[in-house]
GROMACS .gro file of C-alpha atoms in nm:
model
  182
    1UNK     CA    1 -13.792   2.556   4.809
    2UNK     CA    2 -13.538   2.279   4.868
    3UNK     CA    3 -13.312   2.148   4.591
    4UNK     CA    4 -13.531   1.840   4.526
    5UNK     CA    5 -13.848   2.050   4.492
    6UNK     CA    6 -13.663   2.299   4.273
    7UNK     CA    7 -13.548   2.017   4.044
    8UNK     CA    8 -13.903   1.887   4.011
    9UNK     CA    9 -14.021   2.237   3.923
   10UNK     CA   10 -13.746   2.268   3.661
   11UNK     CA   11 -13.571   2.552   3.846
   12UNK     CA   12 -13.279   2.364   3.997
   13UNK     CA   13 -12.972   2.578   4.058
   14UNK     CA   14 -12.712   2.534   3.787
   15UNK     CA   15 -12.405   2.553   4.010
   16UNK     CA   16 -12.060   2.602   3.864
   17UNK     CA   17 -12.031   2.276   3.676
   18UNK     CA   18 -11.820   1.970   3.732
   19UNK     CA   19 -11.479   1.948   3.888
   20UNK     CA   20 -11.198   2.054   3.653
   21UNK     CA   21 -11.025   1.794   3.439
   22UNK     CA   22 -10.666   1.816   3.559
   23UNK     CA   23 -10.538   1.553   3.316
   24UNK     CA   24 -10.632   1.748   3.004
   25UNK     CA   25 -10.727   2.091   3.141
   26UNK     CA   26 -10.949   2.320   2.937
   27UNK     CA   27 -11.058   2.674   3.009
   28UNK     CA   28 -11.417   2.749   2.904
   29UNK     CA   29 -11.353   3.120   2.845
   30UNK     CA   30 -11.166   3.297   2.567
   31UNK     CA   31 -10.820   3.434   2.633
   32UNK     CA   32 -10.813   3.813   2.615
   33UNK     CA   33 -10.452   3.932   2.632
   34UNK     CA   34 -10.307   4.057   2.306
   35UNK     CA   35  -9.986   3.909   2.165
   36UNK     CA   36  -9.808   4.229   2.271
   37UNK     CA   37  -9.936   4.198   2.628
   38UNK     CA   38  -9.832   3.832   2.638
   39UNK     CA   39  -9.482   3.928   2.518
   40UNK     CA   40  -9.465   4.198   2.787
   41UNK     CA   41  -9.568   3.946   3.053
   42UNK     CA   42  -9.289   3.710   2.941
   43UNK     CA   43  -9.022   3.981   2.929
   44UNK     CA   44  -9.118   4.124   3.270
   45UNK     CA   45  -9.146   3.781   3.428
   46UNK     CA   46  -8.795   3.685   3.316
   47UNK     CA   47  -8.654   3.993   3.485
   48UNK     CA   48  -8.840   3.941   3.811
   49UNK     CA   49  -8.769   3.566   3.823
   50UNK     CA   50  -8.472   3.483   3.599
   51UNK     CA   51  -8.420   3.128   3.485
   52UNK     CA   52  -8.124   2.923   3.600
   53UNK     CA   53  -7.924   2.641   3.447
   54UNK     CA   54  -8.157   2.397   3.625
   55UNK     CA   55  -8.494   2.576   3.601
   56UNK     CA   56  -8.623   2.763   3.296
   57UNK     CA   57  -8.723   3.127   3.291
   58UNK     CA   58  -9.095   3.189   3.333
   59UNK     CA   59  -9.139   3.280   2.966
   60UNK     CA   60  -8.994   2.944   2.862
   61UNK     CA   61  -9.238   2.751   3.080
   62UNK     CA   62  -9.542   2.940   2.949
   63UNK     CA   63  -9.613   3.198   3.219
   64UNK     CA   64  -9.797   3.417   2.966
   65UNK     CA   65 -10.055   3.137   2.930
   66UNK     CA   66 -10.110   3.140   3.305
   67UNK     CA   67 -10.153   3.519   3.311
   68UNK     CA   68 -10.381   3.514   3.007
   69UNK     CA   69 -10.601   3.246   3.158
   70UNK     CA   70 -10.612   3.420   3.496
   71UNK     CA   71 -10.698   3.771   3.377
   72UNK     CA   72 -10.945   3.639   3.118
   73UNK     CA   73 -11.153   3.453   3.377
   74UNK     CA   74 -11.505   3.595   3.417
   75UNK     CA   75 -11.483   3.633   3.794
   76UNK     CA   76 -11.481   3.958   3.991
   77UNK     CA   77 -11.136   3.909   4.146
   78UNK     CA   78 -10.971   3.813   3.819
   79UNK     CA   79 -11.138   4.098   3.632
   80UNK     CA   80 -10.999   4.339   3.893
   81UNK     CA   81 -10.656   4.183   3.841
   82UNK     CA   82 -10.707   4.218   3.464
   83UNK     CA   83 -10.750   4.592   3.501
   84UNK     CA   84 -10.437   4.625   3.715
   85UNK     CA   85 -10.227   4.400   3.488
   86UNK     CA   86 -10.330   4.540   3.149
   87UNK     CA   87 -10.305   4.900   3.270
   88UNK     CA   88  -9.963   4.824   3.417
   89UNK     CA   89  -9.838   4.653   3.103
   90UNK     CA   90  -9.944   4.955   2.897
   91UNK     CA   91  -9.766   5.182   3.145
   92UNK     CA   92  -9.445   4.975   3.123
   93UNK     CA   93  -9.448   4.989   2.743
   94UNK     CA   94  -9.526   5.362   2.741
   95UNK     CA   95  -9.245   5.432   2.986
   96UNK     CA   96  -8.998   5.238   2.770
   97UNK     CA   97  -9.107   5.440   2.467
   98UNK     CA   98  -9.080   5.767   2.660
   99UNK     CA   99  -8.730   5.694   2.793
  100UNK     CA  100  -8.577   5.493   2.511
  101UNK     CA  101  -8.792   5.548   2.203
  102UNK     CA  102  -8.901   5.186   2.166
  103UNK     CA  103  -9.126   4.932   2.336
  104UNK     CA  104  -9.022   4.739   2.645
  105UNK     CA  105  -8.991   4.404   2.469
  106UNK     CA  106  -8.748   4.551   2.213
  107UNK     CA  107  -8.513   4.694   2.478
  108UNK     CA  108  -8.196   4.519   2.586
  109UNK     CA  109  -8.192   4.358   2.931
  110UNK     CA  110  -8.015   4.647   3.100
  111UNK     CA  111  -8.274   4.901   2.988
  112UNK     CA  112  -8.558   4.666   3.074
  113UNK     CA  113  -8.419   4.629   3.427
  114UNK     CA  114  -8.396   5.009   3.455
  115UNK     CA  115  -8.768   5.037   3.381
  116UNK     CA  116  -8.855   4.755   3.625
  117UNK     CA  117  -8.643   4.912   3.901
  118UNK     CA  118  -8.822   5.243   3.851
  119UNK     CA  119  -9.167   5.083   3.859
  120UNK     CA  120  -9.094   4.883   4.171
  121UNK     CA  121  -8.990   5.192   4.365
  122UNK     CA  122  -9.224   5.470   4.249
  123UNK     CA  123  -9.588   5.572   4.296
  124UNK     CA  124  -9.852   5.361   4.468
  125UNK     CA  125 -10.026   5.287   4.135
  126UNK     CA  126  -9.705   5.156   3.980
  127UNK     CA  127  -9.623   4.955   4.293
  128UNK     CA  128  -9.977   4.815   4.295
  129UNK     CA  129  -9.920   4.680   3.944
  130UNK     CA  130  -9.577   4.546   4.029
  131UNK     CA  131  -9.701   4.382   4.350
  132UNK     CA  132  -9.992   4.213   4.172
  133UNK     CA  133  -9.771   4.110   3.878
  134UNK     CA  134  -9.509   3.958   4.108
  135UNK     CA  135  -9.776   3.778   4.311
  136UNK     CA  136  -9.934   3.622   4.000
  137UNK     CA  137  -9.591   3.537   3.861
  138UNK     CA  138  -9.483   3.350   4.172
  139UNK     CA  139  -9.820   3.176   4.203
  140UNK     CA  140  -9.811   3.064   3.841
  141UNK     CA  141  -9.450   2.954   3.840
  142UNK     CA  142  -9.438   2.773   4.172
  143UNK     CA  143  -9.764   2.585   4.120
  144UNK     CA  144  -9.639   2.441   3.791
  145UNK     CA  145  -9.457   2.108   3.761
  146UNK     CA  146  -9.131   2.302   3.716
  147UNK     CA  147  -9.200   2.517   4.021
  148UNK     CA  148  -9.288   2.215   4.234
  149UNK     CA  149  -8.953   2.062   4.139
  150UNK     CA  150  -8.772   2.389   4.217
  151UNK     CA  151  -8.907   2.398   4.573
  152UNK     CA  152  -8.878   2.024   4.630
  153UNK     CA  153  -9.252   1.959   4.651
  154UNK     CA  154  -9.326   1.603   4.533
  155UNK     CA  155  -9.693   1.677   4.475
  156UNK     CA  156  -9.990   1.471   4.575
  157UNK     CA  157  -9.831   1.128   4.572
  158UNK     CA  158  -9.933   0.805   4.743
  159UNK     CA  159  -9.737   0.707   5.052
  160UNK     CA  160  -9.681   0.357   5.185
  161UNK     CA  161  -9.720   0.497   5.537
  162UNK     CA  162  -9.797   0.838   5.685
  163UNK     CA  163  -9.518   0.939   5.922
  164UNK     CA  164  -9.734   1.203   6.093
  165UNK     CA  165  -9.647   1.561   6.169
  166UNK     CA  166  -9.293   1.642   6.281
  167UNK     CA  167  -9.267   1.663   6.662
  168UNK     CA  168  -9.235   2.045   6.668
  169UNK     CA  169  -9.541   2.085   6.445
  170UNK     CA  170  -9.736   1.836   6.660
  171UNK     CA  171  -9.650   2.039   6.974
  172UNK     CA  172  -9.788   2.354   6.809
  173UNK     CA  173 -10.103   2.169   6.702
  174UNK     CA  174 -10.151   2.026   7.051
  175UNK     CA  175 -10.102   2.369   7.213
  176UNK     CA  176 -10.361   2.525   6.981
  177UNK     CA  177 -10.608   2.244   7.045
  178UNK     CA  178 -10.563   2.289   7.422
  179UNK     CA  179 -10.631   2.663   7.387
  180UNK     CA  180 -10.952   2.577   7.206
  181UNK     CA  181 -11.046   2.329   7.477
  182UNK     CA  182 -11.032   2.037   7.239
   0.00000   0.00000   0.00000
């Protein structure tokens, strides 16, 4: 049954909805990270990607919101990431308590870095968490307005003229097109 016939029969596919509103974004699902997990995300993120005089630390630009939105999404990939992230955050906090008698967030920076260094260089499970955490952190930070500024990306802005690809890039494109017979 084609889409037109399905619509007439009242069984039209629902799809995923409309395009997102990027001016005033809204997430249709509830956030699921606890306040403790959000604090852990911020503390870990600031160690992995410290702020500078020019660019704020991830916690100051709201990286916990990005993580919370991402791992709360009802999609298979994000739910898999949720498991890795929440399990890893619990492991980080437990390790801080085991070694220093208090949670990770309450530790001073030196002790926090000790825990992070250990996680980044130990078992595959710990590295899996750290790798996923770092990947989400960099994705969240460098796709924000602050991150765009940090890497010099002007964003999707109108141009008076399109200068075309740089000559070296055009040579690569032309070579690939020739290989494809195009």
